[in-house]
């Protein structure tokens, strides 16, 4: 149990376009989902925490208008990178939790975004 | 702003040797978390420590949170090849403003 799936696993888009990344909890209901970003061979950065049915809570320094997060159901959260630029190229990872804490969360496989 | 450092950056050990990675924060943390990420894989949550001076064990892994809640360590006894990966610490400062990951320690275990 506790499988979290991200889609797509890889995406290439042109500068100026928007990209949507999906995070699904396949066999449990996720009250809370977390979105992270990881640069190549670098550490993780928590971007935001999303709760089903409410607005996401963004970490300091993360542009909420740039990275739109929607947690419309207990099994799906989406991250939309709007007006993407090459510097947005990164590995985006989600995790999903039955509860409110990221200590109970399970990670997806990640999405490699390349903006050209 | 809050900074979290980890040492060493890389560690190569022979299978069976012990390994320790240290995590140091510039500010007092409300808690410390540890994650493991295998090469090419996604992170896996290992543990959270909350109390000052707390020590927790998971089989061959021992986690410690410093008395001042500004540093932590992860010690692996008798490493195995399955321990290969990058170990990240992460924590939120006491003001609840920043959740920051350390840069990670990459462990290689030679058989």
JSON list of C-alpha atoms in Angstrom, two decimals:
[
{"chain": "A", "resi": 1, "resn": "UNK", "atom": "CA", "xyz": [0.00, 0.00, 0.00]},
{"chain": "A", "resi": 2, "resn": "UNK", "atom": "CA", "xyz": [0.84, 3.72, 0.12]},
{"chain": "A", "resi": 3, "resn": "UNK", "atom": "CA", "xyz": [1.64, 4.24, -3.55]},
{"chain": "A", "resi": 4, "resn": "UNK", "atom": "CA", "xyz": [2.02, 7.75, -4.89]},
{"chain": "A", "resi": 5, "resn": "UNK", "atom": "CA", "xyz": [2.17, 8.30, -8.62]},
{"chain": "A", "resi": 6, "resn": "UNK", "atom": "CA", "xyz": [3.32, 11.37, -10.51]},
{"chain": "A", "resi": 7, "resn": "UNK", "atom": "CA", "xyz": [2.56, 12.17, -14.10]},
{"chain": "A", "resi": 8, "resn": "UNK", "atom": "CA", "xyz": [4.28, 12.87, -16.34]},
{"chain": "A", "resi": 9, "resn": "UNK", "atom": "CA", "xyz": [7.65, 11.46, -15.34]},
{"chain": "A", "resi": 10, "resn": "UNK", "atom": "CA", "xyz": [9.38, 13.71, -17.87]},
{"chain": "A", "resi": 11, "resn": "UNK", "atom": "CA", "xyz": [8.20, 16.77, -19.77]},
{"chain": "A", "resi": 12, "resn": "UNK", "atom": "CA", "xyz": [9.84, 19.22, -22.12]},
{"chain": "A", "resi": 13, "resn": "UNK", "atom": "CA", "xyz": [8.11, 22.50, -22.80]},
{"chain": "A", "resi": 14, "resn": "UNK", "atom": "CA", "xyz": [8.83, 25.76, -24.52]},
{"chain": "A", "resi": 15, "resn": "UNK", "atom": "CA", "xyz": [9.55, 28.97, -22.64]},
{"chain": "A", "resi": 16, "resn": "UNK", "atom": "CA", "xyz": [6.39, 30.88, -21.89]},
{"chain": "A", "resi": 17, "resn": "UNK", "atom": "CA", "xyz": [4.10, 27.87, -21.78]},
{"chain": "A", "resi": 18, "resn": "UNK", "atom": "CA", "xyz": [2.52, 26.30, -18.71]},
{"chain": "A", "resi": 19, "resn": "UNK", "atom": "CA", "xyz": [3.00, 22.77, -17.52]},
{"chain": "A", "resi": 20, "resn": "UNK", "atom": "CA", "xyz": [0.78, 20.76, -15.20]},
{"chain": "A", "resi": 21, "resn": "UNK", "atom": "CA", "xyz": [2.15, 17.97, -13.04]},
{"chain": "A", "resi": 22, "resn": "UNK", "atom": "CA", "xyz": [-0.19, 15.53, -11.33]},
{"chain": "A", "resi": 23, "resn": "UNK", "atom": "CA", "xyz": [0.34, 13.74, -8.04]},
{"chain": "A", "resi": 24, "resn": "UNK", "atom": "CA", "xyz": [-2.01, 10.91, -7.19]},
{"chain": "A", "resi": 25, "resn": "UNK", "atom": "CA", "xyz": [-2.30, 8.72, -4.13]},
{"chain": "A", "resi": 26, "resn": "UNK", "atom": "CA", "xyz": [-3.37, 5.41, -5.63]},
{"chain": "A", "resi": 27, "resn": "UNK", "atom": "CA", "xyz": [-4.43, 3.37, -2.64]},
{"chain": "A", "resi": 28, "resn": "UNK", "atom": "CA", "xyz": [-5.12, 5.84, 0.13]},
{"chain": "A", "resi": 29, "resn": "UNK", "atom": "CA", "xyz": [-6.75, 9.18, 0.72]},
{"chain": "A", "resi": 30, "resn": "UNK", "atom": "CA", "xyz": [-4.26, 11.98, 1.08]},
{"chain": "A", "resi": 31, "resn": "UNK", "atom": "CA", "xyz": [-5.38, 14.78, 3.32]},
{"chain": "A", "resi": 32, "resn": "UNK", "atom": "CA", "xyz": [-2.13, 16.59, 2.71]},
{"chain": "A", "resi": 33, "resn": "UNK", "atom": "CA", "xyz": [0.25, 16.67, -0.21]},
{"chain": "A", "resi": 34, "resn": "UNK", "atom": "CA", "xyz": [3.64, 18.28, -0.36]},
{"chain": "A", "resi": 35, "resn": "UNK", "atom": "CA", "xyz": [5.52, 19.61, -3.36]},
{"chain": "A", "resi": 36, "resn": "UNK", "atom": "CA", "xyz": [9.29, 19.70, -3.54]},
{"chain": "A", "resi": 37, "resn": "UNK", "atom": "CA", "xyz": [11.87, 20.82, -6.03]},
{"chain": "A", "resi": 38, "resn": "UNK", "atom": "CA", "xyz": [15.30, 19.33, -6.52]},
{"chain": "A", "resi": 39, "resn": "UNK", "atom": "CA", "xyz": [18.05, 20.73, -8.74]},
{"chain": "A", "resi": 40, "resn": "UNK", "atom": "CA", "xyz": [20.49, 18.29, -10.31]},
{"chain": "A", "resi": 41, "resn": "UNK", "atom": "CA", "xyz": [22.75, 16.72, -7.70]},
{"chain": "A", "resi": 42, "resn": "UNK", "atom": "CA", "xyz": [21.45, 19.15, -5.13]},
{"chain": "A", "resi": 43, "resn": "UNK", "atom": "CA", "xyz": [19.24, 19.09, -2.12]},
{"chain": "A", "resi": 44, "resn": "UNK", "atom": "CA", "xyz": [15.50, 19.22, -1.87]},
{"chain": "A", "resi": 45, "resn": "UNK", "atom": "CA", "xyz": [13.43, 22.30, -1.34]},
{"chain": "A", "resi": 46, "resn": "UNK", "atom": "CA", "xyz": [9.93, 22.18, 0.09]},
{"chain": "A", "resi": 47, "resn": "UNK", "atom": "CA", "xyz": [7.79, 24.44, -2.07]},
{"chain": "A", "resi": 48, "resn": "UNK", "atom": "CA", "xyz": [4.34, 24.16, -0.59]},
{"chain": "A", "resi": 49, "resn": "UNK", "atom": "CA", "xyz": [1.89, 22.13, 1.40]},
{"chain": "A", "resi": 50, "resn": "UNK", "atom": "CA", "xyz": [-1.55, 21.54, 0.00]},
{"chain": "A", "resi": 51, "resn": "UNK", "atom": "CA", "xyz": [-4.63, 20.43, 1.88]},
{"chain": "A", "resi": 52, "resn": "UNK", "atom": "CA", "xyz": [-7.64, 19.00, 0.15]},
{"chain": "A", "resi": 53, "resn": "UNK", "atom": "CA", "xyz": [-10.21, 21.66, -0.50]},
{"chain": "A", "resi": 54, "resn": "UNK", "atom": "CA", "xyz": [-8.20, 24.62, 0.70]},
{"chain": "A", "resi": 55, "resn": "UNK", "atom": "CA", "xyz": [-5.48, 26.93, -0.52]},
{"chain": "A", "resi": 56, "resn": "UNK", "atom": "CA", "xyz": [-1.92, 25.73, -0.48]},
{"chain": "A", "resi": 57, "resn": "UNK", "atom": "CA", "xyz": [0.57, 27.04, 2.03]},
{"chain": "A", "resi": 58, "resn": "UNK", "atom": "CA", "xyz": [3.72, 28.18, 0.30]},
{"chain": "A", "resi": 59, "resn": "UNK", "atom": "CA", "xyz": [7.19, 28.27, 1.81]},
{"chain": "A", "resi": 60, "resn": "UNK", "atom": "CA", "xyz": [9.03, 31.55, 1.98]},
{"chain": "A", "resi": 61, "resn": "UNK", "atom": "CA", "xyz": [10.44, 32.64, -1.36]},
{"chain": "A", "resi": 62, "resn": "UNK", "atom": "CA", "xyz": [8.16, 30.47, -3.49]},
{"chain": "A", "resi": 63, "resn": "UNK", "atom": "CA", "xyz": [6.00, 32.44, -5.91]},
{"chain": "A", "resi": 64, "resn": "UNK", "atom": "CA", "xyz": [2.42, 31.28, -5.53]},
{"chain": "A", "resi": 65, "resn": "UNK", "atom": "CA", "xyz": [1.38, 32.84, -8.82]},
{"chain": "A", "resi": 66, "resn": "UNK", "atom": "CA", "xyz": [4.19, 31.05, -10.58]},
{"chain": "A", "resi": 67, "resn": "UNK", "atom": "CA", "xyz": [3.60, 27.65, -9.06]},
{"chain": "A", "resi": 68, "resn": "UNK", "atom": "CA", "xyz": [-0.13, 27.05, -8.87]},
{"chain": "A", "resi": 69, "resn": "UNK", "atom": "CA", "xyz": [-1.17, 24.20, -6.63]},
{"chain": "A", "resi": 70, "resn": "UNK", "atom": "CA", "xyz": [-4.61, 22.65, -6.59]},
{"chain": "A", "resi": 71, "resn": "UNK", "atom": "CA", "xyz": [-5.70, 19.83, -4.28]},
{"chain": "A", "resi": 72, "resn": "UNK", "atom": "CA", "xyz": [-9.16, 19.20, -5.61]},
{"chain": "A", "resi": 73, "resn": "UNK", "atom": "CA", "xyz": [-9.70, 15.73, -4.20]},
{"chain": "A", "resi": 74, "resn": "UNK", "atom": "CA", "xyz": [-8.29, 13.40, -1.57]},
{"chain": "A", "resi": 75, "resn": "UNK", "atom": "CA", "xyz": [-6.31, 11.54, -4.20]},
{"chain": "A", "resi": 76, "resn": "UNK", "atom": "CA", "xyz": [-5.11, 14.26, -6.54]},
{"chain": "A", "resi": 77, "resn": "UNK", "atom": "CA", "xyz": [-3.00, 17.37, -6.30]},
{"chain": "A", "resi": 78, "resn": "UNK", "atom": "CA", "xyz": [-1.64, 19.29, -9.25]},
{"chain": "A", "resi": 79, "resn": "UNK", "atom": "CA", "xyz": [1.26, 21.68, -9.63]},
{"chain": "A", "resi": 80, "resn": "UNK", "atom": "CA", "xyz": [1.14, 24.04, -12.59]},
{"chain": "A", "resi": 81, "resn": "UNK", "atom": "CA", "xyz": [4.29, 25.86, -13.54]},
{"chain": "A", "resi": 82, "resn": "UNK", "atom": "CA", "xyz": [3.03, 28.96, -15.30]},
{"chain": "A", "resi": 83, "resn": "UNK", "atom": "CA", "xyz": [4.92, 30.87, -17.98]},
{"chain": "A", "resi": 84, "resn": "UNK", "atom": "CA", "xyz": [7.82, 28.49, -17.63]},
{"chain": "A", "resi": 85, "resn": "UNK", "atom": "CA", "xyz": [11.39, 29.68, -18.11]},
{"chain": "A", "resi": 86, "resn": "UNK", "atom": "CA", "xyz": [14.61, 27.67, -18.43]},
{"chain": "A", "resi": 87, "resn": "UNK", "atom": "CA", "xyz": [15.45, 28.39, -14.80]},
{"chain": "A", "resi": 88, "resn": "UNK", "atom": "CA", "xyz": [12.30, 26.49, -13.83]},
{"chain": "A", "resi": 89, "resn": "UNK", "atom": "CA", "xyz": [13.88, 23.34, -15.21]},
{"chain": "A", "resi": 90, "resn": "UNK", "atom": "CA", "xyz": [14.15, 20.99, -12.29]},
{"chain": "A", "resi": 91, "resn": "UNK", "atom": "CA", "xyz": [13.02, 17.75, -10.72]},
{"chain": "A", "resi": 92, "resn": "UNK", "atom": "CA", "xyz": [9.64, 18.22, -9.05]},
{"chain": "A", "resi": 93, "resn": "UNK", "atom": "CA", "xyz": [8.60, 15.68, -6.44]},
{"chain": "A", "resi": 94, "resn": "UNK", "atom": "CA", "xyz": [5.38, 15.31, -4.51]},
{"chain": "A", "resi": 95, "resn": "UNK", "atom": "CA", "xyz": [4.60, 13.40, -1.37]},
{"chain": "A", "resi": 96, "resn": "UNK", "atom": "CA", "xyz": [1.22, 12.49, 0.03]},
{"chain": "A", "resi": 97, "resn": "UNK", "atom": "CA", "xyz": [0.08, 11.92, 3.58]},
{"chain": "A", "resi": 98, "resn": "UNK", "atom": "CA", "xyz": [-3.06, 10.53, 5.17]},
{"chain": "A", "resi": 99, "resn": "UNK", "atom": "CA", "xyz": [-2.59, 13.04, 7.95]},
{"chain": "A", "resi": 100, "resn": "UNK", "atom": "CA", "xyz": [-1.27, 16.53, 8.24]},
{"chain": "A", "resi": 101, "resn": "UNK", "atom": "CA", "xyz": [2.37, 15.70, 8.78]},
{"chain": "A", "resi": 102, "resn": "UNK", "atom": "CA", "xyz": [5.03, 15.11, 6.20]},
{"chain": "A", "resi": 103, "resn": "UNK", "atom": "CA", "xyz": [6.47, 12.47, 8.48]},
{"chain": "A", "resi": 104, "resn": "UNK", "atom": "CA", "xyz": [3.72, 10.17, 7.37]},
{"chain": "A", "resi": 105, "resn": "UNK", "atom": "CA", "xyz": [4.09, 10.99, 3.71]},
{"chain": "A", "resi": 106, "resn": "UNK", "atom": "CA", "xyz": [5.07, 8.82, 0.78]},
{"chain": "A", "resi": 107, "resn": "UNK", "atom": "CA", "xyz": [6.92, 10.21, -2.20]},
{"chain": "A", "resi": 108, "resn": "UNK", "atom": "CA", "xyz": [6.10, 10.01, -5.86]},
{"chain": "A", "resi": 109, "resn": "UNK", "atom": "CA", "xyz": [8.70, 9.15, -8.45]},
{"chain": "A", "resi": 110, "resn": "UNK", "atom": "CA", "xyz": [9.20, 12.76, -9.46]},
{"chain": "A", "resi": 111, "resn": "UNK", "atom": "CA", "xyz": [8.79, 14.73, -12.69]},
{"chain": "A", "resi": 112, "resn": "UNK", "atom": "CA", "xyz": [11.76, 15.97, -14.67]},
{"chain": "A", "resi": 113, "resn": "UNK", "atom": "CA", "xyz": [10.81, 19.31, -16.24]},
{"chain": "A", "resi": 114, "resn": "UNK", "atom": "CA", "xyz": [12.99, 20.79, -18.95]},
{"chain": "A", "resi": 115, "resn": "UNK", "atom": "CA", "xyz": [12.11, 24.21, -20.32]},
{"chain": "A", "resi": 116, "resn": "UNK", "atom": "CA", "xyz": [13.70, 25.06, -23.65]},
{"chain": "B", "resi": 1, "resn": "UNK", "atom": "CA", "xyz": [18.09, 33.21, 6.72]},
{"chain": "B", "resi": 2, "resn": "UNK", "atom": "CA", "xyz": [18.23, 29.75, 8.17]},
{"chain": "B", "resi": 3, "resn": "UNK", "atom": "CA", "xyz": [21.02, 27.56, 6.87]},
{"chain": "B", "resi": 4, "resn": "UNK", "atom": "CA", "xyz": [21.46, 23.83, 7.29]},
{"chain": "B", "resi": 5, "resn": "UNK", "atom": "CA", "xyz": [24.82, 22.26, 6.60]},
{"chain": "B", "resi": 6, "resn": "UNK", "atom": "CA", "xyz": [25.87, 18.64, 6.46]},
{"chain": "B", "resi": 7, "resn": "UNK", "atom": "CA", "xyz": [29.27, 17.06, 6.70]},
{"chain": "B", "resi": 8, "resn": "UNK", "atom": "CA", "xyz": [30.83, 15.25, 5.08]},
{"chain": "B", "resi": 9, "resn": "UNK", "atom": "CA", "xyz": [29.60, 15.94, 1.58]},
{"chain": "B", "resi": 10, "resn": "UNK", "atom": "CA", "xyz": [30.78, 12.52, 0.40]},
{"chain": "B", "resi": 11, "resn": "UNK", "atom": "CA", "xyz": [31.83, 9.40, 2.26]},
{"chain": "B", "resi": 12, "resn": "UNK", "atom": "CA", "xyz": [33.25, 6.20, 0.86]},
{"chain": "B", "resi": 13, "resn": "UNK", "atom": "CA", "xyz": [33.38, 3.27, 3.24]},
{"chain": "B", "resi": 14, "resn": "UNK", "atom": "CA", "xyz": [34.19, -0.39, 3.02]},
{"chain": "B", "resi": 15, "resn": "UNK", "atom": "CA", "xyz": [31.25, -2.66, 3.66]},
{"chain": "B", "resi": 16, "resn": "UNK", "atom": "CA", "xyz": [31.09, -3.40, 7.34]},
{"chain": "B", "resi": 17, "resn": "UNK", "atom": "CA", "xyz": [32.57, -0.08, 8.42]},
{"chain": "B", "resi": 18, "resn": "UNK", "atom": "CA", "xyz": [30.54, 2.46, 10.36]},
{"chain": "B", "resi": 19, "resn": "UNK", "atom": "CA", "xyz": [29.35, 5.77, 8.92]},
{"chain": "B", "resi": 20, "resn": "UNK", "atom": "CA", "xyz": [28.25, 9.04, 10.48]},
{"chain": "B", "resi": 21, "resn": "UNK", "atom": "CA", "xyz": [26.83, 12.17, 8.92]},
{"chain": "B", "resi": 22, "resn": "UNK", "atom": "CA", "xyz": [26.40, 15.40, 10.84]},
{"chain": "B", "resi": 23, "resn": "UNK", "atom": "CA", "xyz": [23.77, 18.07, 10.35]},
{"chain": "B", "resi": 24, "resn": "UNK", "atom": "CA", "xyz": [24.13, 21.60, 11.69]},
{"chain": "B", "resi": 25, "resn": "UNK", "atom": "CA", "xyz": [21.58, 24.39, 11.60]},
{"chain": "B", "resi": 26, "resn": "UNK", "atom": "CA", "xyz": [22.28, 28.09, 12.00]},
{"chain": "B", "resi": 27, "resn": "UNK", "atom": "CA", "xyz": [19.05, 28.42, 14.00]},
{"chain": "B", "resi": 28, "resn": "UNK", "atom": "CA", "xyz": [17.24, 26.38, 16.61]},
{"chain": "B", "resi": 29, "resn": "UNK", "atom": "CA", "xyz": [14.94, 23.81, 15.08]},
{"chain": "B", "resi": 30, "resn": "UNK", "atom": "CA", "xyz": [11.53, 22.70, 16.23]},
{"chain": "B", "resi": 31, "resn": "UNK", "atom": "CA", "xyz": [12.30, 19.25, 14.85]},
{"chain": "B", "resi": 32, "resn": "UNK", "atom": "CA", "xyz": [14.76, 17.44, 12.62]},
{"chain": "B", "resi": 33, "resn": "UNK", "atom": "CA", "xyz": [13.93, 14.95, 9.92]},
{"chain": "B", "resi": 34, "resn": "UNK", "atom": "CA", "xyz": [16.15, 12.55, 8.03]},
{"chain": "B", "resi": 35, "resn": "UNK", "atom": "CA", "xyz": [15.61, 11.25, 4.51]},
{"chain": "B", "resi": 36, "resn": "UNK", "atom": "CA", "xyz": [17.41, 8.78, 2.27]},
{"chain": "B", "resi": 37, "resn": "UNK", "atom": "CA", "xyz": [17.52, 9.02, -1.49]},
{"chain": "B", "resi": 38, "resn": "UNK", "atom": "CA", "xyz": [18.96, 6.20, -3.55]},
{"chain": "B", "resi": 39, "resn": "UNK", "atom": "CA", "xyz": [20.73, 7.13, -6.80]},
{"chain": "B", "resi": 40, "resn": "UNK", "atom": "CA", "xyz": [18.07, 7.90, -9.39]},
{"chain": "B", "resi": 41, "resn": "UNK", "atom": "CA", "xyz": [15.30, 7.39, -6.88]},
{"chain": "B", "resi": 42, "resn": "UNK", "atom": "CA", "xyz": [12.94, 9.47, -4.83]},
{"chain": "B", "resi": 43, "resn": "UNK", "atom": "CA", "xyz": [13.44, 10.43, -1.20]},
{"chain": "B", "resi": 44, "resn": "UNK", "atom": "CA", "xyz": [12.25, 8.19, 1.58]},
{"chain": "B", "resi": 45, "resn": "UNK", "atom": "CA", "xyz": [11.41, 9.57, 4.99]},
{"chain": "B", "resi": 46, "resn": "UNK", "atom": "CA", "xyz": [13.43, 7.86, 7.71]},
{"chain": "B", "resi": 47, "resn": "UNK", "atom": "CA", "xyz": [12.64, 9.52, 11.02]},
{"chain": "B", "resi": 48, "resn": "UNK", "atom": "CA", "xyz": [11.74, 12.67, 12.90]},
{"chain": "B", "resi": 49, "resn": "UNK", "atom": "CA", "xyz": [13.26, 13.82, 16.18]},
{"chain": "B", "resi": 50, "resn": "UNK", "atom": "CA", "xyz": [11.53, 16.45, 18.26]},
{"chain": "B", "resi": 51, "resn": "UNK", "atom": "CA", "xyz": [12.97, 16.52, 21.76]},
{"chain": "B", "resi": 52, "resn": "UNK", "atom": "CA", "xyz": [16.26, 18.03, 22.84]},
{"chain": "B", "resi": 53, "resn": "UNK", "atom": "CA", "xyz": [18.86, 15.28, 23.22]},
{"chain": "B", "resi": 54, "resn": "UNK", "atom": "CA", "xyz": [16.56, 12.67, 21.70]},
{"chain": "B", "resi": 55, "resn": "UNK", "atom": "CA", "xyz": [18.08, 9.45, 20.41]},
{"chain": "B", "resi": 56, "resn": "UNK", "atom": "CA", "xyz": [16.22, 6.99, 18.21]},
{"chain": "B", "resi": 57, "resn": "UNK", "atom": "CA", "xyz": [17.32, 3.74, 16.66]},
{"chain": "B", "resi": 58, "resn": "UNK", "atom": "CA", "xyz": [16.17, 1.89, 13.60]},
{"chain": "B", "resi": 59, "resn": "UNK", "atom": "CA", "xyz": [18.07, -1.38, 13.35]},
{"chain": "B", "resi": 60, "resn": "UNK", "atom": "CA", "xyz": [21.61, -0.33, 12.39]},
{"chain": "B", "resi": 61, "resn": "UNK", "atom": "CA", "xyz": [20.73, 3.37, 12.20]},
{"chain": "B", "resi": 62, "resn": "UNK", "atom": "CA", "xyz": [21.02, 5.67, 15.22]},
{"chain": "B", "resi": 63, "resn": "UNK", "atom": "CA", "xyz": [19.68, 9.21, 15.08]},
{"chain": "B", "resi": 64, "resn": "UNK", "atom": "CA", "xyz": [20.47, 11.90, 17.59]},
{"chain": "B", "resi": 65, "resn": "UNK", "atom": "CA", "xyz": [19.13, 15.42, 18.13]},
{"chain": "B", "resi": 66, "resn": "UNK", "atom": "CA", "xyz": [21.45, 17.80, 19.92]},
{"chain": "B", "resi": 67, "resn": "UNK", "atom": "CA", "xyz": [20.70, 19.35, 23.28]},
{"chain": "B", "resi": 68, "resn": "UNK", "atom": "CA", "xyz": [20.50, 22.81, 21.73]},
{"chain": "B", "resi": 69, "resn": "UNK", "atom": "CA", "xyz": [18.30, 21.49, 18.91]},
{"chain": "B", "resi": 70, "resn": "UNK", "atom": "CA", "xyz": [20.67, 22.95, 16.35]},
{"chain": "B", "resi": 71, "resn": "UNK", "atom": "CA", "xyz": [22.47, 19.81, 15.30]},
{"chain": "B", "resi": 72, "resn": "UNK", "atom": "CA", "xyz": [21.80, 16.17, 14.61]},
{"chain": "B", "resi": 73, "resn": "UNK", "atom": "CA", "xyz": [23.64, 13.07, 13.56]},
{"chain": "B", "resi": 74, "resn": "UNK", "atom": "CA", "xyz": [22.90, 9.83, 11.77]},
{"chain": "B", "resi": 75, "resn": "UNK", "atom": "CA", "xyz": [25.14, 6.88, 12.49]},
{"chain": "B", "resi": 76, "resn": "UNK", "atom": "CA", "xyz": [25.05, 3.64, 10.57]},
{"chain": "B", "resi": 77, "resn": "UNK", "atom": "CA", "xyz": [26.71, 0.62, 12.14]},
{"chain": "B", "resi": 78, "resn": "UNK", "atom": "CA", "xyz": [28.33, -2.00, 9.91]},
{"chain": "B", "resi": 79, "resn": "UNK", "atom": "CA", "xyz": [27.30, -0.51, 6.59]},
{"chain": "B", "resi": 80, "resn": "UNK", "atom": "CA", "xyz": [25.88, -2.67, 3.84]},
{"chain": "B", "resi": 81, "resn": "UNK", "atom": "CA", "xyz": [25.70, -2.02, 0.11]},
{"chain": "B", "resi": 82, "resn": "UNK", "atom": "CA", "xyz": [22.00, -1.36, 0.51]},
{"chain": "B", "resi": 83, "resn": "UNK", "atom": "CA", "xyz": [22.88, 1.72, 2.57]},
{"chain": "B", "resi": 84, "resn": "UNK", "atom": "CA", "xyz": [24.20, 3.47, -0.55]},
{"chain": "B", "resi": 85, "resn": "UNK", "atom": "CA", "xyz": [22.49, 6.78, -1.23]},
{"chain": "B", "resi": 86, "resn": "UNK", "atom": "CA", "xyz": [22.30, 10.38, -0.16]},
{"chain": "B", "resi": 87, "resn": "UNK", "atom": "CA", "xyz": [21.16, 11.16, 3.35]},
{"chain": "B", "resi": 88, "resn": "UNK", "atom": "CA", "xyz": [19.43, 14.50, 3.88]},
{"chain": "B", "resi": 89, "resn": "UNK", "atom": "CA", "xyz": [18.51, 16.18, 7.11]},
{"chain": "B", "resi": 90, "resn": "UNK", "atom": "CA", "xyz": [15.76, 18.78, 7.19]},
{"chain": "B", "resi": 91, "resn": "UNK", "atom": "CA", "xyz": [14.09, 20.91, 9.77]},
{"chain": "B", "resi": 92, "resn": "UNK", "atom": "CA", "xyz": [11.85, 23.84, 10.42]},
{"chain": "B", "resi": 93, "resn": "UNK", "atom": "CA", "xyz": [13.10, 26.73, 12.47]},
{"chain": "B", "resi": 94, "resn": "UNK", "atom": "CA", "xyz": [11.47, 27.50, 15.78]},
{"chain": "B", "resi": 95, "resn": "UNK", "atom": "CA", "xyz": [9.55, 30.40, 14.28]},
{"chain": "B", "resi": 96, "resn": "UNK", "atom": "CA", "xyz": [7.90, 28.03, 11.85]},
{"chain": "B", "resi": 97, "resn": "UNK", "atom": "CA", "xyz": [8.95, 30.12, 8.94]},
{"chain": "B", "resi": 98, "resn": "UNK", "atom": "CA", "xyz": [11.39, 27.99, 7.02]},
{"chain": "B", "resi": 99, "resn": "UNK", "atom": "CA", "xyz": [11.63, 24.27, 6.32]},
{"chain": "B", "resi": 100, "resn": "UNK", "atom": "CA", "xyz": [15.12, 23.71, 5.04]},
{"chain": "B", "resi": 101, "resn": "UNK", "atom": "CA", "xyz": [16.97, 20.66, 3.78]},
{"chain": "B", "resi": 102, "resn": "UNK", "atom": "CA", "xyz": [20.67, 20.16, 4.24]},
{"chain": "B", "resi": 103, "resn": "UNK", "atom": "CA", "xyz": [22.76, 19.57, 1.10]},
{"chain": "B", "resi": 104, "resn": "UNK", "atom": "CA", "xyz": [23.03, 15.87, 1.86]},
{"chain": "B", "resi": 105, "resn": "UNK", "atom": "CA", "xyz": [25.82, 13.38, 2.44]},
{"chain": "B", "resi": 106, "resn": "UNK", "atom": "CA", "xyz": [26.40, 10.92, -0.34]},
{"chain": "B", "resi": 107, "resn": "UNK", "atom": "CA", "xyz": [27.41, 7.51, 0.95]},
{"chain": "B", "resi": 108, "resn": "UNK", "atom": "CA", "xyz": [29.19, 4.93, -1.16]},
{"chain": "B", "resi": 109, "resn": "UNK", "atom": "CA", "xyz": [29.75, 1.46, 0.22]},
{"chain": "B", "resi": 110, "resn": "UNK", "atom": "CA", "xyz": [32.41, -0.67, -1.39]},
{"chain": "B", "resi": 111, "resn": "UNK", "atom": "CA", "xyz": [31.76, -4.42, -1.24]}
]
